[in-house]
XYZ file of C-alpha atoms in Angstrom:
691
model
C 149.871 50.698 55.622
C 147.130 52.901 54.198
C 145.039 55.116 56.483
C 141.971 53.001 55.831
C 143.860 49.851 56.844
C 145.135 51.559 59.979
C 141.620 52.622 60.971
C 140.290 49.149 60.318
C 142.913 47.413 62.423
C 143.751 49.944 65.138
C 140.740 52.086 65.904
C 137.407 51.099 67.365
C 134.726 51.112 64.676
C 132.654 54.231 65.049
C 135.537 56.573 65.721
C 135.866 57.155 61.979
C 132.952 58.231 59.801
C 133.830 55.666 57.156
C 133.260 52.731 59.488
C 130.453 50.378 58.579
C 129.752 49.546 62.231
C 129.282 52.201 64.890
C 129.097 50.793 68.439
C 127.366 52.786 71.103
C 129.242 55.062 73.455
C 128.685 54.788 77.197
C 127.733 57.758 79.334
C 127.521 58.497 83.033
C 123.896 57.333 83.016
C 124.588 54.342 80.803
C 121.505 52.225 80.189
C 121.174 48.723 78.769
C 122.004 49.892 75.241
C 124.939 52.168 76.091
C 127.340 49.987 78.085
C 130.528 49.136 76.225
C 133.301 46.669 76.903
C 135.473 49.572 78.059
C 132.909 51.145 80.398
C 131.942 47.727 81.757
C 135.562 46.876 82.549
C 136.156 50.289 84.139
C 133.178 49.938 86.460
C 134.129 46.431 87.510
C 137.744 47.449 88.191
C 136.595 50.336 90.379
C 134.177 48.015 92.154
C 136.890 45.584 93.324
C 139.278 48.257 94.632
C 141.233 49.563 91.637
C 141.734 53.308 91.733
C 144.842 53.995 89.623
C 145.813 52.351 86.335
C 149.553 52.323 85.565
C 149.213 52.723 81.807
C 152.010 52.636 79.227
C 150.890 54.017 75.827
C 150.542 51.615 72.910
C 148.355 51.483 69.831
C 146.816 48.096 70.591
C 145.458 49.317 73.950
C 145.002 53.008 73.122
C 141.211 52.952 72.741
C 140.735 51.573 76.255
C 143.397 53.799 77.819
C 141.753 56.870 76.303
C 138.556 56.052 78.216
C 140.480 56.542 81.474
C 140.717 60.257 80.660
C 136.978 60.534 80.003
C 135.034 61.241 83.225
C 131.848 59.926 81.612
C 133.211 56.399 81.275
C 136.251 56.023 83.521
C 134.220 55.130 86.657
C 136.591 57.226 88.744
C 139.741 55.430 87.605
C 142.840 57.612 87.282
C 145.504 57.038 84.631
C 149.137 57.178 85.770
C 151.940 57.271 83.198
C 154.968 55.304 84.489
C 158.302 55.074 82.681
C 158.368 51.370 81.808
C 156.309 48.230 82.274
C 158.453 46.681 85.006
C 158.238 49.771 87.201
C 154.552 50.148 86.344
C 153.819 46.612 87.504
C 155.867 47.047 90.692
C 153.781 50.160 91.407
C 150.536 48.272 90.773
C 151.860 45.489 93.015
C 152.595 48.029 95.756
C 149.089 49.461 95.442
C 147.620 45.961 95.753
C 149.708 45.057 98.818
C 149.220 48.265 100.733
C 145.513 47.994 101.476
C 145.346 44.771 103.465
C 142.717 43.271 101.158
C 141.032 46.601 100.324
C 143.023 47.610 97.240
C 143.728 45.966 93.885
C 146.540 47.063 91.593
C 146.141 47.551 87.852
C 148.615 47.938 85.000
C 147.948 48.405 81.299
C 150.288 47.373 78.467
C 150.397 46.877 74.750
C 151.004 43.548 73.069
C 154.390 41.840 73.006
C 156.958 44.507 73.840
C 154.766 45.868 76.633
C 153.165 42.825 78.226
C 156.279 40.672 78.020
C 158.277 43.414 79.740
C 155.943 43.029 82.721
C 156.173 39.231 83.002
C 158.798 39.086 85.755
C 156.953 41.563 87.964
C 153.586 39.827 87.485
C 155.200 36.500 88.383
C 156.395 38.042 91.638
C 152.891 39.242 92.421
C 151.587 35.729 91.803
C 154.148 34.111 94.104
C 153.414 36.589 96.892
C 149.593 36.578 96.572
C 149.128 40.179 95.411
C 145.761 41.168 93.870
C 146.618 42.752 90.532
C 144.999 43.075 87.104
C 146.994 43.381 83.871
C 144.950 44.713 80.961
C 146.692 44.073 77.664
C 145.728 45.194 74.181
C 146.307 42.644 71.444
C 146.056 42.432 67.666
C 142.499 42.112 66.465
C 140.864 38.934 65.229
C 141.332 40.280 61.693
C 145.061 40.770 62.290
C 145.540 37.269 63.648
C 143.642 35.915 60.646
C 145.816 37.990 58.333
C 148.940 36.543 59.895
C 147.545 33.043 59.558
C 146.292 33.368 55.973
C 148.636 35.954 54.429
C 151.764 35.657 56.568
C 151.612 39.281 57.743
C 153.570 39.619 60.989
C 152.036 42.653 62.681
C 154.289 44.723 64.882
C 154.762 43.537 68.477
C 153.480 40.114 67.429
C 155.659 37.063 68.097
C 154.284 34.451 65.701
C 150.525 34.802 65.675
C 149.850 32.037 68.182
C 148.473 34.182 71.029
C 151.897 34.279 72.684
C 151.050 36.781 75.413
C 147.959 34.868 76.485
C 149.804 31.559 76.630
C 152.608 33.047 78.717
C 150.286 34.754 81.169
C 148.263 31.577 81.613
C 151.348 30.239 83.412
C 151.843 33.132 85.851
C 148.359 34.376 86.726
C 145.329 32.962 88.506
C 143.261 33.395 85.338
C 144.056 34.653 81.850
C 141.234 35.581 79.480
C 140.972 36.991 75.970
C 138.053 39.154 74.910
C 137.486 38.740 71.174
C 133.689 38.536 71.170
C 131.527 41.180 72.895
C 128.901 38.601 73.815
C 131.375 36.846 76.105
C 133.016 39.940 77.607
C 130.908 40.476 80.770
C 131.126 36.855 81.878
C 134.855 36.648 81.202
C 135.608 39.946 82.959
C 133.515 38.996 85.986
C 135.135 35.573 86.246
C 138.673 36.969 86.077
C 138.111 39.786 88.563
C 136.309 37.473 90.988
C 139.277 35.099 90.830
C 141.629 38.015 91.514
C 139.948 39.159 94.726
C 139.087 35.650 95.908
C 142.576 34.165 95.647
C 144.494 37.452 95.986
C 146.533 36.801 92.878
C 147.088 38.516 89.511
C 144.785 38.004 86.544
C 145.295 38.844 82.885
C 142.671 40.433 80.628
C 143.516 40.667 76.932
C 141.288 42.834 74.750
C 141.390 42.266 71.014
C 142.071 45.526 69.238
C 138.975 47.466 68.039
C 136.552 45.757 70.457
C 136.584 48.294 73.326
C 133.605 50.267 72.046
C 131.209 47.426 71.295
C 127.983 47.292 73.300
C 127.537 44.715 76.058
C 125.024 43.959 78.803
C 125.146 46.684 81.477
C 126.823 46.287 84.857
C 123.656 47.509 86.546
C 121.840 44.342 85.582
C 124.393 41.982 87.134
C 125.289 41.048 90.698
C 128.150 42.829 92.450
C 131.497 41.088 92.427
C 132.578 39.588 95.734
C 135.140 37.197 97.114
C 133.890 33.692 96.445
C 136.128 31.081 98.059
C 135.383 27.381 97.832
C 132.703 26.692 100.475
C 134.234 25.372 103.677
C 133.755 21.651 104.212
C 132.379 21.734 107.759
C 133.148 18.064 108.399
C 136.831 18.615 107.630
C 136.940 21.831 109.668
C 135.299 20.187 112.667
C 137.615 17.181 112.467
C 140.702 19.396 112.225
C 139.525 21.489 115.193
C 138.837 18.349 117.212
C 142.510 17.409 116.801
C 143.902 20.918 117.331
C 141.997 21.828 120.518
C 143.486 19.128 122.810
C 146.982 20.181 121.719
C 146.324 23.847 122.510
C 144.673 23.007 125.841
C 147.712 20.946 126.890
C 150.273 23.455 125.631
C 152.527 25.118 128.202
C 154.516 27.420 125.905
C 152.287 28.260 122.957
C 153.550 30.728 120.325
C 151.447 32.106 117.449
C 153.265 32.796 114.189
C 151.278 34.981 111.781
C 151.953 35.272 108.062
C 151.159 37.358 105.044
C 147.934 35.526 104.130
C 146.263 37.143 107.140
C 146.640 40.497 105.376
C 146.136 39.336 101.803
C 142.774 37.777 102.611
C 141.581 40.672 104.781
C 141.178 38.835 108.106
C 143.391 41.072 110.225
C 140.591 42.151 112.590
C 139.474 38.572 113.171
C 143.077 37.485 113.712
C 143.585 40.244 116.284
C 140.506 39.114 118.214
C 141.791 35.546 118.228
C 145.095 36.721 119.753
C 143.196 38.392 122.597
C 141.497 35.073 123.307
C 144.588 32.858 123.109
C 146.798 35.191 125.203
C 149.915 33.729 123.586
C 152.960 35.640 122.289
C 152.463 36.598 118.650
C 155.333 36.740 116.171
C 155.092 37.698 112.517
C 157.123 36.100 109.775
C 159.227 38.612 107.843
C 156.965 38.395 104.783
C 154.073 38.853 107.223
C 155.700 41.728 109.132
C 153.076 44.421 109.848
C 150.017 42.238 109.241
C 149.022 43.877 112.524
C 150.284 47.085 114.069
C 153.470 46.760 116.067
C 152.343 49.720 118.169
C 149.318 48.256 119.899
C 148.728 44.598 118.962
C 148.138 42.426 122.042
C 150.977 40.015 122.838
C 153.117 41.197 119.904
C 156.604 39.787 120.461
C 158.606 40.663 117.359
C 159.388 39.322 113.908
C 160.813 35.872 113.268
C 163.365 35.701 110.439
C 165.267 32.523 111.228
C 168.845 33.096 112.374
C 168.563 36.759 111.392
C 166.071 37.251 114.236
C 166.865 38.916 117.527
C 168.273 36.361 119.948
C 165.318 36.690 122.326
C 162.916 36.006 119.436
C 164.899 32.913 118.471
C 164.850 31.786 122.097
C 161.072 32.217 122.291
C 160.523 30.110 119.166
C 163.003 27.421 120.184
C 161.444 27.074 123.634
C 157.865 26.736 122.353
C 156.158 23.385 122.794
C 153.514 24.328 120.191
C 153.752 26.811 117.324
C 150.403 27.773 115.838
C 151.412 28.963 112.355
C 148.628 30.799 110.530
C 148.916 32.118 106.971
C 152.714 31.792 106.866
C 154.451 31.302 103.534
C 157.520 29.211 104.265
C 160.314 30.713 102.185
C 164.082 30.494 102.516
C 164.223 34.267 103.050
C 161.586 34.060 105.803
C 163.523 31.357 107.647
C 167.052 32.407 106.772
C 169.756 30.089 108.034
C 167.370 27.419 109.288
C 165.701 26.310 106.053
C 167.793 24.319 103.597
C 167.111 22.255 100.505
C 169.852 19.870 101.611
C 168.719 17.152 104.015
C 171.168 16.149 106.727
C 169.911 13.192 108.796
C 172.511 13.927 111.472
C 171.305 17.480 112.022
C 167.829 18.273 113.383
C 165.717 20.824 111.508
C 166.358 24.418 112.462
C 162.676 25.115 112.955
C 160.745 23.123 115.572
C 158.668 21.645 112.755
C 157.745 18.623 114.821
C 155.784 20.888 117.160
C 153.724 23.015 114.814
C 150.149 23.368 113.639
C 150.062 25.007 110.217
C 147.062 26.476 108.425
C 147.701 28.145 105.072
C 146.560 28.252 101.439
C 143.401 26.244 102.055
C 144.944 23.408 104.068
C 145.849 22.455 107.644
C 148.566 20.195 109.008
C 149.524 18.935 112.444
C 153.088 17.712 112.456
C 153.895 14.284 113.830
C 155.492 15.558 117.027
C 152.111 16.734 118.307
C 150.010 13.667 117.491
C 149.686 10.227 119.009
C 152.482 7.864 118.075
C 150.413 5.785 115.675
C 148.808 8.771 113.945
C 151.818 10.469 112.370
C 151.282 13.738 110.547
C 147.643 14.789 110.129
C 146.582 16.767 107.079
C 143.388 18.289 105.676
C 143.423 19.772 102.178
C 140.232 21.811 102.431
C 140.560 24.188 105.396
C 140.040 27.918 104.868
C 142.180 30.157 107.080
C 139.375 32.569 107.981
C 136.994 29.751 108.893
C 139.635 28.107 111.080
C 140.516 31.327 112.929
C 136.842 32.137 113.489
C 135.942 28.698 114.828
C 138.987 28.565 117.097
C 138.094 31.905 118.652
C 134.464 30.850 119.118
C 135.062 27.497 120.830
C 137.701 28.910 123.208
C 135.600 31.952 124.109
C 132.343 30.037 124.452
C 133.106 26.445 125.486
C 129.428 25.922 126.332
C 128.216 27.490 123.084
C 126.670 25.777 120.070
C 129.938 25.406 118.108
C 131.656 23.536 120.946
C 128.549 21.501 121.702
C 128.475 20.418 118.055
C 132.116 19.353 118.213
C 131.586 17.322 121.385
C 128.542 15.611 119.912
C 130.603 14.521 116.907
C 133.760 13.721 118.892
C 132.842 12.624 122.438
C 136.523 12.392 123.375
C 136.506 16.216 123.437
C 134.379 16.303 126.602
C 137.437 16.697 128.917
C 138.724 19.484 126.664
C 135.393 21.278 126.927
C 135.459 20.912 130.704
C 138.994 22.349 130.861
C 137.964 25.355 128.781
C 134.872 25.905 130.916
C 136.992 25.807 134.082
C 139.366 28.356 132.537
C 136.474 30.791 131.949
C 136.757 31.102 128.183
C 140.494 30.912 127.690
C 143.124 28.218 127.323
C 143.935 26.672 130.738
C 147.608 27.714 130.719
C 147.064 31.218 129.354
C 148.558 33.737 129.430
C 151.597 31.940 128.053
C 155.242 32.911 128.718
C 156.149 35.852 126.516
C 159.233 37.485 125.104
C 162.137 38.144 127.437
C 163.593 41.573 126.748
C 162.845 44.251 124.159
C 160.596 43.729 121.146
C 162.840 46.055 119.145
C 166.345 45.293 120.367
C 168.145 48.077 118.495
C 170.942 49.831 120.443
C 171.100 53.611 120.286
C 174.288 55.248 119.065
C 176.734 56.721 121.528
C 177.804 60.365 121.034
C 181.190 59.156 119.788
C 179.600 57.026 117.076
C 177.986 60.053 115.431
C 181.408 60.901 113.963
C 181.787 57.459 112.350
C 180.926 56.360 108.844
C 177.457 54.870 108.508
C 177.088 51.107 108.861
C 174.046 48.907 108.382
C 173.526 48.865 112.154
C 173.916 52.602 112.634
C 171.546 53.315 109.741
C 168.895 51.104 111.311
C 169.435 52.620 114.737
C 169.027 56.182 113.500
C 166.065 55.358 111.254
C 164.335 53.529 114.103
C 165.067 55.771 117.087
C 165.294 59.171 115.377
C 162.371 58.722 113.010
C 160.120 55.638 113.145
C 159.535 55.645 116.899
C 158.725 59.356 116.989
C 155.127 58.823 115.875
C 153.808 57.630 119.237
C 150.977 55.303 118.285
C 149.184 53.978 115.239
C 145.839 55.696 115.726
C 146.668 58.968 114.005
C 147.905 57.174 110.850
C 151.029 59.307 110.650
C 153.599 56.535 111.077
C 155.257 55.894 107.691
C 155.136 52.809 105.503
C 158.574 51.268 105.013
C 159.614 49.371 101.879
C 162.758 47.278 102.282
C 164.296 46.048 99.060
C 165.575 42.540 98.464
C 168.955 41.872 100.016
C 170.702 42.882 103.187
C 168.150 45.698 103.391
C 165.192 43.527 104.388
C 167.396 41.423 106.665
C 168.751 44.504 108.413
C 165.367 46.172 108.888
C 163.467 43.091 110.062
C 162.972 44.393 113.599
C 162.194 48.098 113.204
C 158.860 49.387 114.487
C 156.080 49.784 111.893
C 152.272 50.239 111.807
C 149.734 47.824 110.361
C 150.439 47.270 106.653
C 153.529 49.384 107.245
C 156.312 47.056 106.044
C 156.532 45.823 102.458
C 159.219 43.579 100.995
C 159.457 40.761 98.469
C 160.406 37.889 100.778
C 159.692 35.059 98.352
C 160.198 36.363 94.822
C 163.121 38.594 95.763
C 163.484 40.953 92.774
C 166.064 43.633 93.451
C 164.849 47.101 92.528
C 161.277 46.383 93.582
C 160.883 48.977 96.302
C 161.640 52.337 94.578
C 158.976 51.679 91.935
C 156.525 49.962 94.282
C 156.773 52.921 96.650
C 154.679 55.253 94.508
C 151.978 52.610 94.173
C 152.003 52.293 97.956
C 151.712 56.068 98.351
C 148.809 56.196 95.900
C 147.124 53.479 97.963
C 147.539 55.572 101.113
C 145.862 58.474 99.343
C 143.039 56.250 98.086
C 142.467 54.955 101.627
C 142.453 58.451 103.117
C 145.738 57.905 104.985
C 148.434 60.526 105.533
C 151.254 57.999 105.877
C 154.504 58.933 104.197
C 156.272 56.198 102.228
C 159.942 55.387 102.780
C 161.887 53.148 100.390
C 165.265 51.676 101.325
C 167.298 49.826 98.711
C 170.869 48.999 97.864
C 172.576 50.846 95.038
C 172.511 47.742 92.849
C 168.772 47.453 93.411
C 168.150 51.165 92.843
C 169.978 51.052 89.508
C 167.381 48.527 88.297
C 164.489 50.963 88.688
C 166.067 54.380 89.118
C 163.756 56.015 86.601
C 160.843 55.334 88.957
C 161.762 58.547 90.750
C 160.695 60.373 87.593
C 157.151 59.085 88.092
C 157.284 59.896 91.804
C 158.237 63.445 90.826
C 155.548 63.738 88.156
C 152.888 62.646 90.646
C 154.031 65.242 93.186
C 154.486 62.647 95.934
C 156.442 63.208 99.150
C 158.157 59.804 99.088
C 161.613 59.349 100.545
C 164.064 57.053 98.753
C 167.151 55.907 100.657
C 169.914 54.289 98.599
C 172.627 52.377 100.466
C 175.457 53.484 98.165
C 178.236 51.101 99.212
C 179.278 50.145 95.681
C 178.606 46.425 95.962
C 175.815 43.897 95.430
C 176.224 42.941 99.067
C 173.506 40.289 99.144
C 175.121 38.398 96.258
C 178.493 38.373 97.983
C 176.767 37.342 101.214
C 175.166 34.377 99.479
C 178.173 33.118 97.512
C 180.878 33.701 100.136
C 180.196 35.808 103.197
C 183.848 35.615 104.265
C 184.548 38.707 102.169
C 182.878 40.609 105.028
C 185.146 38.998 107.643
C 187.976 41.347 108.709
C 190.091 38.289 109.544
C 189.680 36.791 106.070
C 191.655 37.525 102.925
C 188.646 36.758 100.716
C 188.057 39.476 98.105
C 184.715 40.583 96.767
C 183.724 38.831 93.532
C 184.152 41.195 90.536
C 180.587 40.625 89.363
C 179.224 42.060 92.621
C 180.567 45.542 91.920
C 178.066 48.359 91.296
C 179.949 50.774 89.009
C 177.220 53.437 89.009
C 177.913 54.220 92.652
C 181.233 55.901 91.888
C 179.901 57.666 88.788
C 176.537 59.097 89.765
C 176.334 62.496 91.414
C 173.493 61.680 93.732
C 172.367 65.168 94.678
C 172.309 66.262 91.044
C 170.552 63.012 90.118
C 167.698 63.905 92.462
C 167.596 67.464 91.195
C 167.648 66.262 87.589
C 164.480 64.284 88.234
C 162.877 67.248 89.968
C 163.405 66.377 93.631
C 165.687 67.147 96.565
C 168.841 65.110 97.156
C 171.309 64.486 99.960
C 174.503 62.480 100.184
C 175.538 61.393 103.675
C 178.604 59.537 104.939
C 178.662 59.968 108.715
C 176.022 59.148 111.275
C 175.801 62.821 112.215
C 175.003 63.754 108.609
C 172.322 61.072 108.428
C 170.796 62.232 111.710
C 170.611 65.774 110.334
C 168.833 64.614 107.158
C 166.360 62.561 109.204
C 165.439 65.706 111.109
C 164.751 67.454 107.803
C 162.596 64.538 106.647
C 160.745 64.478 109.953
C 159.938 68.169 109.556
C 157.942 67.398 106.400
C 158.268 67.279 102.623
C 160.673 69.693 100.957
C 159.469 72.737 99.103
C 158.273 71.765 95.619
C 160.951 71.773 92.972
C 160.056 74.080 90.097
C 159.717 72.564 86.626
C 162.406 73.992 84.381
C 161.815 72.303 81.032
C 161.391 74.350 77.838
C 157.589 74.146 78.075
C 157.170 74.300 81.881
C 155.634 77.749 81.834
C 152.925 79.212 79.651
C 152.496 77.751 76.162
C 155.169 78.901 73.756
C 156.077 78.221 70.138
C 157.179 74.629 69.734
C 155.322 73.424 72.840
C 152.581 70.828 72.565
C 148.989 71.483 73.551
C 146.683 68.768 74.874
C 142.963 68.204 75.108
C 141.427 70.019 78.101
C 140.190 66.765 79.663
C 143.598 65.094 79.487
C 145.375 63.777 82.553
C 146.115 66.599 85.070
C 149.325 68.515 84.607
C 152.489 67.352 86.309
C 152.439 68.480 89.927
C 155.416 70.125 91.623
C 157.775 67.463 92.941
C 158.303 66.956 96.677
C 160.307 63.703 96.819
C 163.595 63.235 98.640
C 166.517 61.034 97.557
C 169.193 60.208 100.140
C 172.395 58.444 99.098
C 173.857 56.717 102.156
C 177.598 56.067 101.812
C 177.755 53.128 104.192
C 180.801 50.931 104.842
C 181.112 48.554 101.879
C 182.507 45.458 103.658
C 180.073 45.652 106.561
C 177.274 43.237 107.441
C 174.239 43.919 109.623
C 174.972 42.402 113.028
C 171.961 40.096 112.769
C 173.487 38.382 109.702
C 177.043 37.862 111.005
C 176.181 34.339 112.125
C 177.132 33.319 108.601
C 180.760 34.218 109.239
C 180.973 31.238 111.607
């Protein structure tokens, strides 16, 4: 390709003096004639809660990425350089999850080889309702025309049929392509509004060479805001008229809260509702930490099916009504009680016949709570926030206008109103019976056990008692955020104590290797929110091997993250799923060969950490782990010194960069801990599967 062809196809017109068209460049005081597609997009991203852009270099997206290093047009966005697109998207996902509706993740890729490498991670964000924006650079209109008319297959292009766009249309809330400046503001605004409204990923594809074209300024347009479908008040009132009598009659009400409470930013309203209902509150595992486990009223633990503490299972099984709000019903969430196989001779594991469910814009009252001739009741247009707000209002103020309106529409509610009035603004049978026993039923180790090899149970005990519970309360924002990777890790850690937004795991998508990479996005979110929380990632060795190079980015960012790797040499969750009897000491079942993790016996874990610029430990006994936890509790390690050939002052053969480039690599302060736990051990809360 000649230089003139390269400029024509890969650089924004105006960056070369030979260009026939010279679009205007934005500035800090951009007026109507100086806004560009790039500056417009940057301002809108910052407006919705994006702070960091996980950007992988690529020629198709280079013009936009370069604007992130220009303080005049980056709108405060900061470019982060991850090691690959999968890890970059996990990090953006972690940033989007961590803020409880206040943060939005962002990742930038180049066409084909970049964007398609991020597909799996974006799909996971879609399934788990994570607000995330993927900005992809694509071949220009001229290049697509050249492929069509001349058969030129440009690099990273599949076949010229807008492959990336068509794929992302299937796994995002909205996928747009910007190939005409006149349409850019409307398309950008529509996509970003969809992202924050539905808390799901969106895809923005920018045709190469368009970033610098002038568009209408942001200043002349309305601010972006969440714009859900307006609540149908008739449906909401009818649903509430059916729900209230059930709650008033309930004797053993339990509230089950799910992840949508956090994703849609209604945690404060949900907390106020709990104070009114005075019923025990459980979180689902995917919803763990939607509220603080330190000081939330009536908090009674985390429900994870048969992996739950026995007292939590007993509380759920004894409930006559379960009010389930924002809960995503996944097999991981309800382990051991949810099955795709229907057995008419066996009752459902969950008391589904006694639940009221409100989630994803709909409400349902199961048949066990309705009159015999009514069956299941369902409304397909109920917003979770509107439902929670109305429920709180009518219980608190049974003589107020909301309740009076309900009674006027549904006269049969008059006795319900009278019962609420007699109960002085609460449900008649409140407070309801709560949890029997400890919320965090995690035995402490005996002195003798400190000499033993680490097990899943002893790891959890030491992490919980020697570290997580040492932070007192949630007000000082010092309690760490815990990321539990897919597998036995998130099962084992389902009942440790965490602050609000302090537990992150993929409980529906279930990609192993998520947490090490997501952890630096979570830490960046803490920094953006002004929080001092440290971020702790726990993964199996099989999971860690999927995203091990993420620790290089953690090091480059100078973050104090802690990465625990359960180095037992086996994909334990896979063996657990295909045949758990391999964990049974009384069984002769061997581990399946495909579940072996060969890296565990090859990698020198301490040197691995040092090679990436951090501090490493390898522990085998409980005493060794306890000692490392004390070191972690004392604070981050001293920064590791860069020791590459160009780590000091510039020298011959070392590259120089523009003065306004991304800040230099900061001294690393991360910690990697390889935990040599017993390989054929199961967490005690999962041993039910052994029969």
